[in-house]
Coordinates of N, CA and C in Angstrom, one line a residue:
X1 N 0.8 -1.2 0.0 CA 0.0 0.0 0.0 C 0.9 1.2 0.0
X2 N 0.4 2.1 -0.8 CA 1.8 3.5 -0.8 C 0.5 4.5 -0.2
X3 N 1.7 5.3 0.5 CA 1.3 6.2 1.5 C 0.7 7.2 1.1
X4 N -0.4 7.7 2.0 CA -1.4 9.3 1.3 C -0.5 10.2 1.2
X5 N -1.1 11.1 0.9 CA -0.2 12.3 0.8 C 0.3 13.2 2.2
X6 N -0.9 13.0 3.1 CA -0.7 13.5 4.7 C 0.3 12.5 5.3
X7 N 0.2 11.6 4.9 CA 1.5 10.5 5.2 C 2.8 10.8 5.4
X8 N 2.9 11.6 3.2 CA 3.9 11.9 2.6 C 4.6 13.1 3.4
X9 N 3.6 14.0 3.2 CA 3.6 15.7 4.4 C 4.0 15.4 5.3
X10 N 3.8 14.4 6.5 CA 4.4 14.2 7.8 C 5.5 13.8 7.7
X11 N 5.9 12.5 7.2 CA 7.5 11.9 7.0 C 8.5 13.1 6.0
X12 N 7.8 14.0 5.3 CA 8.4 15.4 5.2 C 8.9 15.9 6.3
X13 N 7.8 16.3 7.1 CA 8.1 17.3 8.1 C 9.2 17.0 9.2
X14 N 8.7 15.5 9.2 CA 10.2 14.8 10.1 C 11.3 14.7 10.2
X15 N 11.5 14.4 8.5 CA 13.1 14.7 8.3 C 13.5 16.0 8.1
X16 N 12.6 17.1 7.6 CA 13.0 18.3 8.0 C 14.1 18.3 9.1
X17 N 12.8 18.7 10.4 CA 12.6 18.6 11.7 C 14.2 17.4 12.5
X18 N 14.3 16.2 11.7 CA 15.7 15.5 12.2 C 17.0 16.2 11.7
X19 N 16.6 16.6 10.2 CA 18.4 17.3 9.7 C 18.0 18.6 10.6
X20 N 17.5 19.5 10.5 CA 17.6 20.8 11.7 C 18.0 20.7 13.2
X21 N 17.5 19.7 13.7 CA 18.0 18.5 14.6 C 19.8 18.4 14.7
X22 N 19.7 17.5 14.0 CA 21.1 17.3 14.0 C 21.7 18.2 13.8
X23 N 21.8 19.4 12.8 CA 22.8 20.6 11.9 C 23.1 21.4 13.5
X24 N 21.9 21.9 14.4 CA 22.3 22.4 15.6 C 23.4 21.7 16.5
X25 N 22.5 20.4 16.8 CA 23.5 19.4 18.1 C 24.7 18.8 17.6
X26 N 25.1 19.2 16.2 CA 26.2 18.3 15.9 C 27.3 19.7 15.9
X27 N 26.9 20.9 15.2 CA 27.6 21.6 15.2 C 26.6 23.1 16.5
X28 N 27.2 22.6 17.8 CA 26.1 23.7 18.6 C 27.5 25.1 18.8
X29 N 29.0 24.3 18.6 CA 29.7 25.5 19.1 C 30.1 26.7 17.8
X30 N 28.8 26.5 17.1 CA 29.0 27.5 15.7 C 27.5 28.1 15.6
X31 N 26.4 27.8 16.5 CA 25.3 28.4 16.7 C 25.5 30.1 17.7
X32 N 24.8 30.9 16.7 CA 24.9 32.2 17.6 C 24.4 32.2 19.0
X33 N 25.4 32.6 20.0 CA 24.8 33.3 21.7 C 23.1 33.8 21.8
X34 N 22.7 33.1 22.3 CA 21.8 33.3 23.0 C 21.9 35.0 23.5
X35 N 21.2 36.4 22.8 CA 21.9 37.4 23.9 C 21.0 37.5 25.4
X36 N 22.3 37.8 26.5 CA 22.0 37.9 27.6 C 22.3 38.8 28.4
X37 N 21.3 39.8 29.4 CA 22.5 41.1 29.7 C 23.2 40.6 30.8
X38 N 24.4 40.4 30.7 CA 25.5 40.4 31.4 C 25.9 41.6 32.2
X39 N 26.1 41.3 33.5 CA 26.0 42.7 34.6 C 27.4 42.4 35.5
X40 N 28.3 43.2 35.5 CA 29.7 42.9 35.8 C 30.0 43.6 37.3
X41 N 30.6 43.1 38.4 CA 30.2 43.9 39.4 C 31.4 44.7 39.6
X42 N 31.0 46.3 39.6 CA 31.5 47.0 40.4 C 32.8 46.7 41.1
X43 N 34.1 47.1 41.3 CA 34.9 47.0 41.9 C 35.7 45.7 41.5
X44 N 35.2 44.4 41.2 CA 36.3 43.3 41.0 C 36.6 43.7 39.6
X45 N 38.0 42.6 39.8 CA 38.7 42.6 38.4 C 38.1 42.1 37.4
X46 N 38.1 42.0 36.5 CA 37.9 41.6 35.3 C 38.4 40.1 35.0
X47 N 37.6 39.3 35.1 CA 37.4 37.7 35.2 C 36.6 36.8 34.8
X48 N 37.2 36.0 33.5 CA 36.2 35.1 33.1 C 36.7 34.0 33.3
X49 N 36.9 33.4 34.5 CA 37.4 32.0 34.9 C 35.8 31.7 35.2
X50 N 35.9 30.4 35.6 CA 34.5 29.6 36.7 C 35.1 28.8 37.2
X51 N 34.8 28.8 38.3 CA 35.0 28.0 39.6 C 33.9 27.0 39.6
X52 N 32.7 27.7 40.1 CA 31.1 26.6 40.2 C 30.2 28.1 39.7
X53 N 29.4 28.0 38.8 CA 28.0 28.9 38.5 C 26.7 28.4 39.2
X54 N 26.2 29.3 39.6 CA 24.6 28.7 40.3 C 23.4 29.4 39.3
X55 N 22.9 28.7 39.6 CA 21.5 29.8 38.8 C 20.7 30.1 40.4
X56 N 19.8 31.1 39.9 CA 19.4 31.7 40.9 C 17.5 30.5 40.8
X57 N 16.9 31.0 42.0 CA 15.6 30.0 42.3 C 14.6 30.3 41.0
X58 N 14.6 31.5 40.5 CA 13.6 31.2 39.5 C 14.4 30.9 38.2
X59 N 15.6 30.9 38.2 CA 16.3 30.2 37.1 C 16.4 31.2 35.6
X60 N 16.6 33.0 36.2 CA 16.2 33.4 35.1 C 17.8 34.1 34.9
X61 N 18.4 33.7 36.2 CA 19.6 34.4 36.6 C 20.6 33.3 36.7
X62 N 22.1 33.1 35.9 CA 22.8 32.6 36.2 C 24.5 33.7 37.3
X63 N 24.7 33.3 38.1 CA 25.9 33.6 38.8 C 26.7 33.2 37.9
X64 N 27.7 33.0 37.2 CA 29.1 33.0 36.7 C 30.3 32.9 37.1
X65 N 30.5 34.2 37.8 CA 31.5 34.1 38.9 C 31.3 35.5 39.6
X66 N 32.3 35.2 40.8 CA 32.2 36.9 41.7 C 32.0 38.0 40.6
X67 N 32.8 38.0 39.4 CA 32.7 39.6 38.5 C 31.3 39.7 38.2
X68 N 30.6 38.4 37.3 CA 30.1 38.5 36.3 C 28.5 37.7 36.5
X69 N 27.7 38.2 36.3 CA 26.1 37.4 36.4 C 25.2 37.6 35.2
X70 N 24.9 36.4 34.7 CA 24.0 36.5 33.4 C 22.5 36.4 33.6
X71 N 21.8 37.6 33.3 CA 20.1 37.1 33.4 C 19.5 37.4 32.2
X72 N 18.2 36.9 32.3 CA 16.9 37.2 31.0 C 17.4 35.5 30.3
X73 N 17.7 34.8 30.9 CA 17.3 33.4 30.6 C 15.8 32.8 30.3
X74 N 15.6 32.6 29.3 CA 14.3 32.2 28.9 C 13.8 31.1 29.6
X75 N 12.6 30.8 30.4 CA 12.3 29.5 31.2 C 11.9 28.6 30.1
X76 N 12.2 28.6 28.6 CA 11.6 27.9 27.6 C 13.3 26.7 27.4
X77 N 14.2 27.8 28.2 CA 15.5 26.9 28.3 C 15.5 25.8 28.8
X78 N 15.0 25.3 30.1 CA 14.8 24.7 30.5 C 13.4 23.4 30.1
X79 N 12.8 23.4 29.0 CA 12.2 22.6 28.2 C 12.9 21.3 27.9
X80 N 14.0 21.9 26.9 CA 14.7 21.1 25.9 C 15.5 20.3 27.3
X81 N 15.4 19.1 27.9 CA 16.1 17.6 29.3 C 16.8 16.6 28.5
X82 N 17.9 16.6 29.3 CA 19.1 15.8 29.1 C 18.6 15.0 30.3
X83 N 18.0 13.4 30.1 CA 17.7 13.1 31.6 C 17.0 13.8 32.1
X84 N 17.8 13.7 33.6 CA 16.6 14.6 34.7 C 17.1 16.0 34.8
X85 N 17.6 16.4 33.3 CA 18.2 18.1 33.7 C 18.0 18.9 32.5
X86 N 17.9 20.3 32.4 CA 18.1 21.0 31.2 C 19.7 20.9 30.7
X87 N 19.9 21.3 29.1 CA 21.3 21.1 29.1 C 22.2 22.3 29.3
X88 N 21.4 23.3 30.3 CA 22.2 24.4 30.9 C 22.6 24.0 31.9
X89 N 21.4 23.0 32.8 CA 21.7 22.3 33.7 C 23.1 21.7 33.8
X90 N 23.2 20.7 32.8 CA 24.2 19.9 32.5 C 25.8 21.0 32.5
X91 N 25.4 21.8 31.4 CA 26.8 22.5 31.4 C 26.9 23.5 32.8
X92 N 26.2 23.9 33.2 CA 26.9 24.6 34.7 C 27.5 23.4 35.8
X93 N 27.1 22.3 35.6 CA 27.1 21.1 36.5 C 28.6 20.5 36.0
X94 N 28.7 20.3 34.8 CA 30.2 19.7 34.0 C 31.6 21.0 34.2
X95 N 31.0 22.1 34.2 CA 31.9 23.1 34.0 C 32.1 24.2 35.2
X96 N 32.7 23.1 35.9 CA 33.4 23.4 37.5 C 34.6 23.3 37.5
X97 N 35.2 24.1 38.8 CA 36.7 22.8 38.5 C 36.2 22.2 40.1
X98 N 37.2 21.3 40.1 CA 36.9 20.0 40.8 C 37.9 19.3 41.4
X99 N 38.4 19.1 41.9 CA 39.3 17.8 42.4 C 39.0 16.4 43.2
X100 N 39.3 15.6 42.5 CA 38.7 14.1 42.7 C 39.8 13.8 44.0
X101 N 38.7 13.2 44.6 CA 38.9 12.6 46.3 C 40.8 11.9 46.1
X102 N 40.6 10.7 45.2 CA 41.1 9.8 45.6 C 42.5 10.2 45.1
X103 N 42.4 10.7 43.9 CA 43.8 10.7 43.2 C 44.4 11.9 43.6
X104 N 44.1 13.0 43.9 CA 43.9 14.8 44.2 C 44.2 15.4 42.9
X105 N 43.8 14.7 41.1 CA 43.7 15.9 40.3 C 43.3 16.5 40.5
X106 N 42.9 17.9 39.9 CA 42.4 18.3 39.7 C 41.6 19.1 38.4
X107 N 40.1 19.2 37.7 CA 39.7 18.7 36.3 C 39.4 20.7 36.6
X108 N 39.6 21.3 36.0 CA 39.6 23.0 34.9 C 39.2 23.1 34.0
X109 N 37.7 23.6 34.1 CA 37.1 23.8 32.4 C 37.6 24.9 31.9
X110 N 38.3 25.8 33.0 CA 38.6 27.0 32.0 C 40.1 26.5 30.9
X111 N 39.7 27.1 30.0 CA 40.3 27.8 28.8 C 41.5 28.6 28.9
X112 N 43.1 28.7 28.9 CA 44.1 29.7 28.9 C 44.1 30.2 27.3
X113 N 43.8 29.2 26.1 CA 43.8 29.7 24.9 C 42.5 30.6 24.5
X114 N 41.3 30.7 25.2 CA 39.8 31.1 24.8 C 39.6 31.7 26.3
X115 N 39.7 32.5 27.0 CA 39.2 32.7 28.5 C 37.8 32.7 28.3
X116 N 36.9 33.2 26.7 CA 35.3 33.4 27.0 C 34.5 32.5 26.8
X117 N 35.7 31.1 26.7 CA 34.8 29.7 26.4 C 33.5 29.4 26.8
X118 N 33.8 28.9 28.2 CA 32.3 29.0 28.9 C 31.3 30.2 28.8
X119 N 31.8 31.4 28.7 CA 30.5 32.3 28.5 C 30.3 32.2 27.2
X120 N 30.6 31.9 25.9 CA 30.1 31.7 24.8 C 29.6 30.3 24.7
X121 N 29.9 29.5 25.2 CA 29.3 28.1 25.6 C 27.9 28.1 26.1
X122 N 27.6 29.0 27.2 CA 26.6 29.2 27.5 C 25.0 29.8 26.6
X123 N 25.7 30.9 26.1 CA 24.4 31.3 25.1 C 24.4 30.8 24.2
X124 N 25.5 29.6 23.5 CA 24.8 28.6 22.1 C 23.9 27.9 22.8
X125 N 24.3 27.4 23.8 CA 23.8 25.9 24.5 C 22.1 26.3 25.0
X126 N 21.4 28.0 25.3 CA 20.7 28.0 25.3 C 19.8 28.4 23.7
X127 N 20.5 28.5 22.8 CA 20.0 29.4 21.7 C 20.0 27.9 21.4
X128 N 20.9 26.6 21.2 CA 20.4 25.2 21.0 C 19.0 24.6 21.7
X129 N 18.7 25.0 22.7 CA 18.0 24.6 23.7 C 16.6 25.3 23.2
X130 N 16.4 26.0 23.1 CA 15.0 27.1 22.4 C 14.9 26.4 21.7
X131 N 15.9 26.4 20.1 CA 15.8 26.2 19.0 C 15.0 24.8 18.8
X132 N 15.8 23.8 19.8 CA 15.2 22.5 19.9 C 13.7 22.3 20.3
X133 N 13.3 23.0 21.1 CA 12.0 23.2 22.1 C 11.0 23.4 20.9
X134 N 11.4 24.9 19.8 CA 10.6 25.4 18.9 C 10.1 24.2 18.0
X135 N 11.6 23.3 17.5 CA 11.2 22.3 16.3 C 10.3 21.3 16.8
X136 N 10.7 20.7 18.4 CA 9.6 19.5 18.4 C 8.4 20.1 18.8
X137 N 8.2 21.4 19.6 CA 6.4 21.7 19.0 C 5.9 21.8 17.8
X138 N 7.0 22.4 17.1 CA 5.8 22.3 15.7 C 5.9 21.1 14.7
X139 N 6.1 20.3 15.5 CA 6.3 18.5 14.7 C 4.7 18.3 14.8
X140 N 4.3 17.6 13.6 CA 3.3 17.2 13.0 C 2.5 16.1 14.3
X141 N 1.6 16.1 13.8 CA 0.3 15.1 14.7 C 1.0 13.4 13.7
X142 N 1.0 12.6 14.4 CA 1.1 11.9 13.5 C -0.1 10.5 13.2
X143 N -0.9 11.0 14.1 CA -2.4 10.3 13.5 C -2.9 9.0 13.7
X144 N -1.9 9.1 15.0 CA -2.0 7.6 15.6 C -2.6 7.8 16.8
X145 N -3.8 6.9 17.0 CA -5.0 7.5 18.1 C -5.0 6.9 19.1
X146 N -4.6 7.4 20.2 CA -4.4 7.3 21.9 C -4.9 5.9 22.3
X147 N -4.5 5.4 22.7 CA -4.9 4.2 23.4 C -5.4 4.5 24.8
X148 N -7.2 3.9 25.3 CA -7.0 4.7 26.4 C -6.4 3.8 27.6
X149 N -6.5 4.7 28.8 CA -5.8 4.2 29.7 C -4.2 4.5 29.5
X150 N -3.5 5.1 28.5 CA -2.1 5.7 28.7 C -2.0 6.7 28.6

């Protein structure tokens, strides 16, 4: 049996929808910054190391470090889950430094060749995060009818 045409339309819109997909998550550190206003405090030096970043309770504010605090984070960021986390989540969480118990390295996400790594890391990884949010809402119905009880 060959497929209708609403068939044809949806398995369109899919593969759309998967290469846009992938063109982001494959290449996210060549997606433009997210912009965010960046508020620099008064009096400290001029510093774009990270130690640990927090986000604040409504999650619209990220801490960065003592200089530097990023807000107007979209809560639509927090959509697009890695597991049980957003993938801003993920990167404030990965991009600490750290020293392991047993051995005493210690693991430095900062950058001596890029110091604005992580802060440009940050606004792709949200401008990926939207982007991704935007494509799977407007993915097609695919016309397969609810079974009840799930």
């Amino acid at each position: 049996m060959l497929p209708s045409g609403k068939d044809l339309d949806v398995f369109r819109a899919l593969v759309k929808a998967g290469q846009r997909l992938a063109e982001i998550h494959i290449h996210y550190e060549q997606q433009p910054e997210h912009p965010l206003t960046k508020r620099e405090k008064a009096g400290e030096k001029l510093d774009w190391r990270v130690i640990r970043m927090r986000l604040s309770k409504d999650k619209t504010t990220l801490i960065y470090n003592d200089f530097l605090t990023l807000s107007e984070i979209p809560k639509e960021t927090f959509e697009y889950r890695l597991g049980n986390r957003s993938a801003l989540e993920w990167v404030i969480d990965q991009y600490q430094v750290s020293t392991d118990k047993r051995s005493g390295i210690t693991n430095d996400p900062n950058r001596e060749d890029d110091t604005q790594y992580i802060l440009r890391l940050i606004g792709q990884v949200i401008t990926v995060s939207l982007e991704t949010v935007k494509i799977v809402k407007a993915l097609p119905e695919l016309g397969i009818p609810e079974t009840p009880g799930r």
